[in-house]
């Protein structure tokens, strides 16, 4: 039988335990730092005959792990997972990076390659081997025009604009952008690069992930081309390093990065960094580097709001030239709250589905087309969250959610919480009952009916419950 990524065979429990063993042995063998850098993101996605399918989020990581740890991984899997003889490493659900790389090169404006050739100071050898390695794999979709600005990102956006208009100005150098996954860091960095390039085609811009920086650096060390590496890197006008958190714990690389950083800033070049956390919260970074990272402007991208998500969806639908009913966009904006990448993915899937089957997009078709995505996002809202919020709202203790007390003052909020747990999570009635002091599923059902009834009778109460619901869904 063929198992899709993310799906495990029926004896998944056993496989998961064996897999956990493989991981912990791997960790012991390579040490914490190396493990965290390269191996933490390995997931067992399925077993098929004697093959263990293991996925990684990017092609780069996949190749690296295969080249450096492939044999160890196989041996450990053979030892811990009965019946496994081979290991297949795959890239999880086409990471956006791949698409980016694939589309970016040919779509780059003409002249980009020439203008990025190494500075005259660079040795001739560098021109051969290294030239394209610094080439910005700019994604043509990531421009300021396509970036939707809202409260959560307006400051970061304004800083990015400012840097693109007047690079290397005091106070804005380095520009440090940070925020959670999929909130637009990479999009903003590429936008700056496009905009700079438009203004001044001669500008040399190096954009790379910290992972790539490290990889190039390690390679340079190994092939004894470190001088060339330094010269090349220091000849750019603008250096952008994306996802700096990947540099954490890599002492050599950090050291090199620190020196490059200083050299460029001192020479009046612009540096733009992104990371998942603020400089002060990045652990495993040396203090002197931390200080320098915070020396310009630090701007964060906050979690999206419902309004921003809706605007983004509207913009993307309009751009794609498809008619998507407002209620569908609202549903997506409400349900998929974590990051914009997932939001986009959902919209793309709906559009593709409609095109494929030649049917209009309707509210009814969404749950079916997106069942997996919606389910995954449901899980984010836990019964705990709901209980906490409801208890807070009605000013009762959290423990009352599971207590046996039946007085109206605590029983009603408890019913509201059960109702919301049913509406907002994918938990079954018995599961919900269990979390409310081991109550029976019929008690939960009764609560759901009772609240539904009350909401119909009493508009003020209905409004109160919808407000709670909205707050929970934000
Ligand atoms: P990050 O680098 O922070 O993880 P990305 O920049 O890769 O996130 O953004 C993920 C996806 O969401 C991209 O396709 C990007 O175009 C889109 N996106 C994020 N924020 C916005 C926004 N404000 N407007 C339009 N698209 C956005
Ligand atoms: Mg990114």
JSON list of N, CA, C and O in Angstrom, two decimals, residues 52-75:
[
{"chain": "A", "resi": 52, "resn": "UNK", "atom": "N", "xyz": [11.55, 3.10, 4.68]},
{"chain": "A", "resi": 52, "resn": "UNK", "atom": "CA", "xyz": [11.03, 4.14, 5.57]},
{"chain": "A", "resi": 52, "resn": "UNK", "atom": "C", "xyz": [11.10, 5.46, 4.81]},
{"chain": "A", "resi": 52, "resn": "UNK", "atom": "O", "xyz": [12.15, 5.83, 4.30]},
{"chain": "A", "resi": 53, "resn": "UNK", "atom": "N", "xyz": [9.97, 6.14, 4.72]},
{"chain": "A", "resi": 53, "resn": "UNK", "atom": "CA", "xyz": [9.95, 7.44, 4.04]},
{"chain": "A", "resi": 53, "resn": "UNK", "atom": "C", "xyz": [10.10, 8.54, 5.07]},
{"chain": "A", "resi": 53, "resn": "UNK", "atom": "O", "xyz": [9.32, 8.64, 6.01]},
{"chain": "A", "resi": 54, "resn": "UNK", "atom": "N", "xyz": [11.12, 9.35, 4.85]},
{"chain": "A", "resi": 54, "resn": "UNK", "atom": "CA", "xyz": [11.40, 10.42, 5.81]},
{"chain": "A", "resi": 54, "resn": "UNK", "atom": "C", "xyz": [11.37, 11.74, 5.07]},
{"chain": "A", "resi": 54, "resn": "UNK", "atom": "O", "xyz": [11.91, 11.84, 3.96]},
{"chain": "A", "resi": 55, "resn": "UNK", "atom": "N", "xyz": [10.71, 12.72, 5.65]},
{"chain": "A", "resi": 55, "resn": "UNK", "atom": "CA", "xyz": [10.61, 13.99, 4.95]},
{"chain": "A", "resi": 55, "resn": "UNK", "atom": "C", "xyz": [11.33, 15.11, 5.68]},
{"chain": "A", "resi": 55, "resn": "UNK", "atom": "O", "xyz": [11.49, 15.09, 6.89]},
{"chain": "A", "resi": 56, "resn": "UNK", "atom": "N", "xyz": [11.74, 16.09, 4.88]},
{"chain": "A", "resi": 56, "resn": "UNK", "atom": "CA", "xyz": [12.39, 17.29, 5.37]},
{"chain": "A", "resi": 56, "resn": "UNK", "atom": "C", "xyz": [11.74, 18.48, 4.69]},
{"chain": "A", "resi": 56, "resn": "UNK", "atom": "O", "xyz": [11.21, 18.34, 3.60]},
{"chain": "A", "resi": 57, "resn": "UNK", "atom": "N", "xyz": [11.79, 19.65, 5.33]},
{"chain": "A", "resi": 57, "resn": "UNK", "atom": "CA", "xyz": [11.05, 20.77, 4.79]},
{"chain": "A", "resi": 57, "resn": "UNK", "atom": "C", "xyz": [11.63, 21.39, 3.51]},
{"chain": "A", "resi": 57, "resn": "UNK", "atom": "O", "xyz": [10.87, 21.97, 2.75]},
{"chain": "A", "resi": 58, "resn": "UNK", "atom": "N", "xyz": [12.92, 21.29, 3.30]},
{"chain": "A", "resi": 58, "resn": "UNK", "atom": "CA", "xyz": [13.45, 21.92, 2.08]},
{"chain": "A", "resi": 58, "resn": "UNK", "atom": "C", "xyz": [14.38, 20.97, 1.35]},
{"chain": "A", "resi": 58, "resn": "UNK", "atom": "O", "xyz": [14.91, 20.03, 1.93]},
{"chain": "A", "resi": 59, "resn": "UNK", "atom": "N", "xyz": [14.57, 21.26, 0.07]},
{"chain": "A", "resi": 59, "resn": "UNK", "atom": "CA", "xyz": [15.44, 20.43, -0.74]},
{"chain": "A", "resi": 59, "resn": "UNK", "atom": "C", "xyz": [16.88, 20.52, -0.25]},
{"chain": "A", "resi": 59, "resn": "UNK", "atom": "O", "xyz": [17.62, 19.55, -0.21]},
{"chain": "A", "resi": 60, "resn": "UNK", "atom": "N", "xyz": [17.21, 21.75, 0.15]},
{"chain": "A", "resi": 60, "resn": "UNK", "atom": "CA", "xyz": [18.56, 21.96, 0.65]},
{"chain": "A", "resi": 60, "resn": "UNK", "atom": "C", "xyz": [18.85, 21.05, 1.86]},
{"chain": "A", "resi": 60, "resn": "UNK", "atom": "O", "xyz": [19.85, 20.34, 1.91]},
{"chain": "A", "resi": 61, "resn": "UNK", "atom": "N", "xyz": [17.92, 21.05, 2.81]},
{"chain": "A", "resi": 61, "resn": "UNK", "atom": "CA", "xyz": [18.10, 20.21, 4.00]},
{"chain": "A", "resi": 61, "resn": "UNK", "atom": "C", "xyz": [18.12, 18.73, 3.62]},
{"chain": "A", "resi": 61, "resn": "UNK", "atom": "O", "xyz": [18.91, 17.95, 4.13]},
{"chain": "A", "resi": 62, "resn": "UNK", "atom": "N", "xyz": [17.23, 18.38, 2.71]},
{"chain": "A", "resi": 62, "resn": "UNK", "atom": "CA", "xyz": [17.14, 16.98, 2.29]},
{"chain": "A", "resi": 62, "resn": "UNK", "atom": "C", "xyz": [18.50, 16.52, 1.73]},
{"chain": "A", "resi": 62, "resn": "UNK", "atom": "O", "xyz": [19.04, 15.48, 2.09]},
{"chain": "A", "resi": 63, "resn": "UNK", "atom": "N", "xyz": [19.06, 17.34, 0.84]},
{"chain": "A", "resi": 63, "resn": "UNK", "atom": "CA", "xyz": [20.34, 16.95, 0.22]},
{"chain": "A", "resi": 63, "resn": "UNK", "atom": "C", "xyz": [21.45, 16.87, 1.26]},
{"chain": "A", "resi": 63, "resn": "UNK", "atom": "O", "xyz": [22.28, 15.97, 1.24]},
{"chain": "A", "resi": 64, "resn": "UNK", "atom": "N", "xyz": [21.43, 17.85, 2.13]},
{"chain": "A", "resi": 64, "resn": "UNK", "atom": "CA", "xyz": [22.48, 17.90, 3.15]},
{"chain": "A", "resi": 64, "resn": "UNK", "atom": "C", "xyz": [22.42, 16.65, 4.03]},
{"chain": "A", "resi": 64, "resn": "UNK", "atom": "O", "xyz": [23.41, 15.98, 4.28]},
{"chain": "A", "resi": 65, "resn": "UNK", "atom": "N", "xyz": [21.22, 16.34, 4.49]},
{"chain": "A", "resi": 65, "resn": "UNK", "atom": "CA", "xyz": [21.04, 15.19, 5.37]},
{"chain": "A", "resi": 65, "resn": "UNK", "atom": "C", "xyz": [21.40, 13.90, 4.64]},
{"chain": "A", "resi": 65, "resn": "UNK", "atom": "O", "xyz": [22.08, 13.03, 5.17]},
{"chain": "A", "resi": 66, "resn": "UNK", "atom": "N", "xyz": [21.00, 13.81, 3.38]},
{"chain": "A", "resi": 66, "resn": "UNK", "atom": "CA", "xyz": [21.30, 12.61, 2.62]},
{"chain": "A", "resi": 66, "resn": "UNK", "atom": "C", "xyz": [22.82, 12.44, 2.48]},
{"chain": "A", "resi": 66, "resn": "UNK", "atom": "O", "xyz": [23.37, 11.37, 2.70]},
{"chain": "A", "resi": 67, "resn": "UNK", "atom": "N", "xyz": [23.51, 13.55, 2.17]},
{"chain": "A", "resi": 67, "resn": "UNK", "atom": "CA", "xyz": [24.95, 13.45, 1.95]},
{"chain": "A", "resi": 67, "resn": "UNK", "atom": "C", "xyz": [25.73, 13.20, 3.24]},
{"chain": "A", "resi": 67, "resn": "UNK", "atom": "O", "xyz": [26.75, 12.54, 3.22]},
{"chain": "A", "resi": 68, "resn": "UNK", "atom": "N", "xyz": [25.26, 13.79, 4.32]},
{"chain": "A", "resi": 68, "resn": "UNK", "atom": "CA", "xyz": [26.08, 13.75, 5.54]},
{"chain": "A", "resi": 68, "resn": "UNK", "atom": "C", "xyz": [25.62, 12.73, 6.56]},
{"chain": "A", "resi": 68, "resn": "UNK", "atom": "O", "xyz": [26.40, 12.29, 7.38]},
{"chain": "A", "resi": 69, "resn": "UNK", "atom": "N", "xyz": [24.34, 12.42, 6.54]},
{"chain": "A", "resi": 69, "resn": "UNK", "atom": "CA", "xyz": [23.84, 11.52, 7.58]},
{"chain": "A", "resi": 69, "resn": "UNK", "atom": "C", "xyz": [23.10, 10.31, 7.03]},
{"chain": "A", "resi": 69, "resn": "UNK", "atom": "O", "xyz": [22.56, 9.51, 7.77]},
{"chain": "A", "resi": 70, "resn": "UNK", "atom": "N", "xyz": [23.04, 10.23, 5.70]},
{"chain": "A", "resi": 70, "resn": "UNK", "atom": "CA", "xyz": [22.24, 9.19, 5.06]},
{"chain": "A", "resi": 70, "resn": "UNK", "atom": "C", "xyz": [22.56, 7.80, 5.57]},
{"chain": "A", "resi": 70, "resn": "UNK", "atom": "O", "xyz": [21.66, 7.03, 5.91]},
{"chain": "A", "resi": 71, "resn": "UNK", "atom": "N", "xyz": [23.84, 7.47, 5.63]},
{"chain": "A", "resi": 71, "resn": "UNK", "atom": "CA", "xyz": [24.22, 6.11, 6.04]},
{"chain": "A", "resi": 71, "resn": "UNK", "atom": "C", "xyz": [23.85, 5.82, 7.48]},
{"chain": "A", "resi": 71, "resn": "UNK", "atom": "O", "xyz": [23.31, 4.77, 7.79]},
{"chain": "A", "resi": 72, "resn": "UNK", "atom": "N", "xyz": [24.14, 6.78, 8.34]},
{"chain": "A", "resi": 72, "resn": "UNK", "atom": "CA", "xyz": [23.82, 6.59, 9.75]},
{"chain": "A", "resi": 72, "resn": "UNK", "atom": "C", "xyz": [22.33, 6.38, 9.94]},
{"chain": "A", "resi": 72, "resn": "UNK", "atom": "O", "xyz": [21.87, 5.53, 10.68]},
{"chain": "A", "resi": 73, "resn": "UNK", "atom": "N", "xyz": [21.58, 7.19, 9.21]},
{"chain": "A", "resi": 73, "resn": "UNK", "atom": "CA", "xyz": [20.13, 7.13, 9.32]},
{"chain": "A", "resi": 73, "resn": "UNK", "atom": "C", "xyz": [19.63, 5.74, 8.92]},
{"chain": "A", "resi": 73, "resn": "UNK", "atom": "O", "xyz": [18.78, 5.14, 9.58]},
{"chain": "A", "resi": 74, "resn": "UNK", "atom": "N", "xyz": [20.20, 5.23, 7.85]},
{"chain": "A", "resi": 74, "resn": "UNK", "atom": "CA", "xyz": [19.76, 3.93, 7.37]},
{"chain": "A", "resi": 74, "resn": "UNK", "atom": "C", "xyz": [20.10, 2.85, 8.40]},
{"chain": "A", "resi": 74, "resn": "UNK", "atom": "O", "xyz": [19.26, 2.03, 8.76]},
{"chain": "A", "resi": 75, "resn": "UNK", "atom": "N", "xyz": [21.33, 2.90, 8.89]},
{"chain": "A", "resi": 75, "resn": "UNK", "atom": "CA", "xyz": [21.75, 1.88, 9.86]},
{"chain": "A", "resi": 75, "resn": "UNK", "atom": "C", "xyz": [20.86, 1.91, 11.10]},
{"chain": "A", "resi": 75, "resn": "UNK", "atom": "O", "xyz": [20.41, 0.89, 11.59]}
]
